Every structure is written in C-alpha cells, then in structure tokens.
PDB file of C-alpha atoms in Angstrom:
ATOM      1  CA  MET J   1     175.237 100.954 101.786  1.00 62.00           C
ATOM      2  CA  THR J   2     177.573  98.531 103.484  1.00 66.00           C
ATOM      3  CA  CYS J   3     177.611  94.742 103.275  1.00 68.00           C
ATOM      4  CA  ALA J   4     176.284  94.662 106.822  1.00 70.00           C
ATOM      5  CA  SER J   5     173.160  96.520 105.687  1.00 78.00           C
ATOM      6  CA  ILE J   6     172.732  94.641 102.390  1.00 79.00           C
ATOM      7  CA  VAL J   7     173.047  91.042 103.656  1.00 76.00           C
ATOM      8  CA  PRO J   8     169.859  91.139 105.806  1.00 80.00           C
ATOM      9  CA  LEU J   9     167.907  92.563 102.847  1.00 86.00           C
ATOM     10  CA  ILE J  10     169.121  89.733 100.611  1.00 83.00           C
ATOM     11  CA  LEU J  11     168.358  87.122 103.260  1.00 79.00           C
ATOM     12  CA  GLN J  12     164.810  88.447 103.667  1.00 83.00           C
ATOM     13  CA  LYS J  13     164.142  88.672  99.920  1.00 89.00           C
ATOM     14  CA  PHE J  14     165.550  85.208  99.119  1.00 86.00           C
ATOM     15  CA  PRO J  15     164.818  83.057 102.199  1.00 80.00           C
ATOM     16  CA  LEU J  16     165.509  79.759 100.401  1.00 81.00           C
ATOM     17  CA  ALA J  17     168.785  80.799  98.791  1.00 83.00           C
ATOM     18  CA  SER J  18     172.332  79.833  99.698  1.00 84.00           C
ATOM     19  CA  PHE J  19     175.029  82.504  99.661  1.00 79.00           C
ATOM     20  CA  VAL J  20     178.714  82.928  99.024  1.00 81.00           C
ATOM     21  CA  ILE J  21     180.186  86.150 100.356  1.00 78.00           C
ATOM     22  CA  ASN J  22     183.688  87.160  99.316  1.00 75.00           C
ATOM     23  CA  GLY J  23     185.646  89.279 101.737  1.00 70.00           C
ATOM     24  CA  ALA J  24     188.387  91.730 100.969  1.00 62.00           C
ATOM     25  CA  GLN J  25     191.879  90.620 101.858  1.00 61.00           C
ATOM     26  CA  SER J  26     194.490  93.007 103.173  1.00 62.00           C
ATOM     27  CA  LEU J  27     198.217  92.525 103.206  1.00 61.00           C
ATOM     28  CA  ASP J  28     200.228  93.130 106.367  1.00 66.00           C
ATOM     29  CA  LEU J  29     203.290  94.857 104.929  1.00 70.00           C
ATOM     30  CA  GLU J  30     205.433  94.078 107.969  1.00 78.00           C
ATOM     31  CA  SER J  31     205.004  90.304 107.854  1.00 76.00           C
ATOM     32  CA  ASN J  32     204.036  90.097 104.163  1.00 72.00           C
ATOM     33  CA  LYS J  33     201.047  87.924 105.124  1.00 72.00           C
ATOM     34  CA  ILE J  34     197.426  88.230 104.124  1.00 66.00           C
ATOM     35  CA  GLU J  35     195.303  89.351 107.058  1.00 62.00           C
ATOM     36  CA  GLY J  36     192.071  87.447 107.701  1.00 57.00           C
ATOM     37  CA  ARG J  37     190.992  89.115 110.917  1.00 59.00           C
ATOM     38  CA  ALA J  38     188.643  91.679 109.363  1.00 65.00           C
ATOM     39  CA  ASN J  39     186.942  88.930 107.378  1.00 71.00           C
ATOM     40  CA  ASP J  40     186.572  86.746 110.480  1.00 75.00           C
ATOM     41  CA  GLN J  41     184.688  89.565 112.171  1.00 79.00           C
ATOM     42  CA  ARG J  42     182.624  90.259 109.056  1.00 79.00           C
ATOM     43  CA  PHE J  43     181.739  86.592 108.598  1.00 82.00           C
ATOM     44  CA  ARG J  44     180.690  86.293 112.263  1.00 84.00           C
ATOM     45  CA  LEU J  45     178.428  89.279 111.704  1.00 83.00           C
ATOM     46  CA  TYR J  46     176.769  87.589 108.694  1.00 82.00           C
ATOM     47  CA  LYS J  47     176.266  84.386 110.679  1.00 85.00           C
ATOM     48  CA  ASN J  48     174.672  86.344 113.528  1.00 87.00           C
ATOM     49  CA  MET J  49     172.387  88.188 111.102  1.00 84.00           C
ATOM     50  CA  ALA J  50     171.193  84.936 109.540  1.00 84.00           C
ATOM     51  CA  THR J  51     170.647  83.441 112.988  1.00 86.00           C
ATOM     52  CA  GLN J  52     168.626  86.442 114.159  1.00 86.00           C
ATOM     53  CA  LEU J  53     166.472  86.449 111.032  1.00 83.00           C
ATOM     54  CA  PHE J  54     165.872  82.696 110.688  1.00 83.00           C
ATOM     55  CA  GLY J  55     167.158  80.913 113.791  1.00 84.00           C
ATOM     56  CA  LYS J  56     170.325  78.875 114.073  1.00 85.00           C
ATOM     57  CA  GLU J  57     168.968  75.827 112.263  1.00 86.00           C
ATOM     58  CA  ARG J  58     168.412  77.407 108.812  1.00 87.00           C
ATOM     59  CA  PHE J  59     171.981  77.673 107.469  1.00 88.00           C
ATOM     60  CA  GLU J  60     175.128  75.593 107.549  1.00 88.00           C
ATOM     61  CA  HIS J  61     178.141  77.918 107.650  1.00 88.00           C
ATOM     62  CA  TYR J  62     181.577  77.408 106.077  1.00 87.00           C
ATOM     63  CA  GLU J  63     184.593  79.628 105.671  1.00 84.00           C
ATOM     64  CA  PHE J  64     187.071  79.153 102.834  1.00 82.00           C
ATOM     65  CA  ILE J  65     190.135  80.953 104.156  1.00 75.00           C
ATOM     66  CA  GLU J  66     192.285  80.373 101.077  1.00 74.00           C
ATOM     67  CA  ILE J  67     189.942  82.503  98.950  1.00 75.00           C
ATOM     68  CA  SER J  68     188.561  84.748 101.692  1.00 75.00           C
ATOM     69  CA  SER J  69     185.015  83.515 101.131  1.00 82.00           C
ATOM     70  CA  TYR J  70     182.149  82.649 103.428  1.00 84.00           C
ATOM     71  CA  LEU J  71     179.365  80.238 102.479  1.00 87.00           C
ATOM     72  CA  MET J  72     175.909  79.919 103.970  1.00 86.00           C
ATOM     73  CA  VAL J  73     174.088  76.827 102.677  1.00 88.00           C
ATOM     74  CA  ASN J  74     170.345  76.896 103.230  1.00 87.00           C
ATOM     75  CA  LYS J  75     169.339  73.567 104.779  1.00 87.00           C
ATOM     76  CA  LYS J  76     165.703  73.996 103.666  1.00 84.00           C
ATOM     77  CA  GLU J  77     166.581  73.973  99.962  1.00 84.00           C
ATOM     78  CA  CYS J  78     169.458  71.524  99.956  1.00 84.00           C
ATOM     79  CA  SER J  79     169.274  67.815 100.685  1.00 84.00           C
ATOM     80  CA  ASP J  80     173.027  67.123 100.366  1.00 89.00           C
ATOM     81  CA  ILE J  81     174.842  70.002 102.066  1.00 88.00           C
ATOM     82  CA  GLU J  82     178.335  68.476 101.902  1.00 89.00           C
ATOM     83  CA  ARG J  83     178.041  67.871  98.167  1.00 89.00           C
ATOM     84  CA  LYS J  84     176.810  71.418  97.577  1.00 87.00           C
ATOM     85  CA  LYS J  85     179.579  72.871  99.757  1.00 89.00           C
ATOM     86  CA  ASP J  86     182.237  70.876  97.901  1.00 90.00           C
ATOM     87  CA  ARG J  87     180.820  71.853  94.504  1.00 89.00           C
ATOM     88  CA  ILE J  88     180.732  75.549  95.424  1.00 87.00           C
ATOM     89  CA  LYS J  89     184.252  75.434  96.866  1.00 86.00           C
ATOM     90  CA  GLU J  90     185.562  73.736  93.718  1.00 88.00           C
ATOM     91  CA  THR J  91     183.841  76.353  91.549  1.00 87.00           C
ATOM     92  CA  LEU J  92     185.344  79.196  93.604  1.00 82.00           C
ATOM     93  CA  LEU J  93     188.817  77.656  93.540  1.00 82.00           C
ATOM     94  CA  ASN J  94     188.567  77.280  89.764  1.00 84.00           C
ATOM     95  CA  LEU J  95     187.366  80.857  89.460  1.00 80.00           C
ATOM     96  CA  TYR J  96     190.397  82.063  91.384  1.00 69.00           C
ATOM     97  CA  ASP J  97     192.620  79.475  89.681  1.00 73.00           C
ATOM     98  CA  ILE J  98     193.759  77.906  92.982  1.00 62.00           C
ATOM     99  CA  ASP J  99     194.559  74.199  93.369  1.00 60.00           C
ATOM    100  CA  SER J 100     192.439  72.519  96.047  1.00 52.00           C
TER     101      SER J 100
END
C-alpha cells in the first residue's frame, strides 16, 4: 500500500484526529540541496483527500518545510489551533534536534 491509499483509510477511521505526515526528502546531487517538490505534490494530495472526505472546513493545513512534515489539525477537536500547531512543531523540531 502507498501513503496515498492509507491516508484516506486513516481519515475515515479517526475523523476527529489531527495528523502529522512526514515526507521523504531527496538530495539533488548537482546542487547539493534537499528537494521538496515531491513532498509538495504529496502534501497537496493529502489536503485534497481530506477536503473530498470531509469538506474544506474540517482541517487547518500547515507545512513544516525544515523537517519535511505536513500537519492537518482537526478544527472539530481543537479549540486553539495555533497553540496546537506550535506545540506539534516544537515537538517535531525537538525530535529531529533542530533549533526553531
């Protein structure tokens, strides 16, 4: 199974959950830079899936480029989205040992 087939199953099974999805990073050997393009496309796909399943008002979407992560915060279960987003980002940065 691919992420594209698993994400809708997770969204349907846990309709009140918020999600963090980590994308794979690839290195462009010519420029020695980390490529984000594949993740941008993947993250747009996840956003479209969530929108099709629940409508565009269910999730607030954020992308954390520095750690190649995508966050969907469920508005129905969270009263302070900004605080939750900041807390999750801080947790992820600490997990990857990156200064914010």
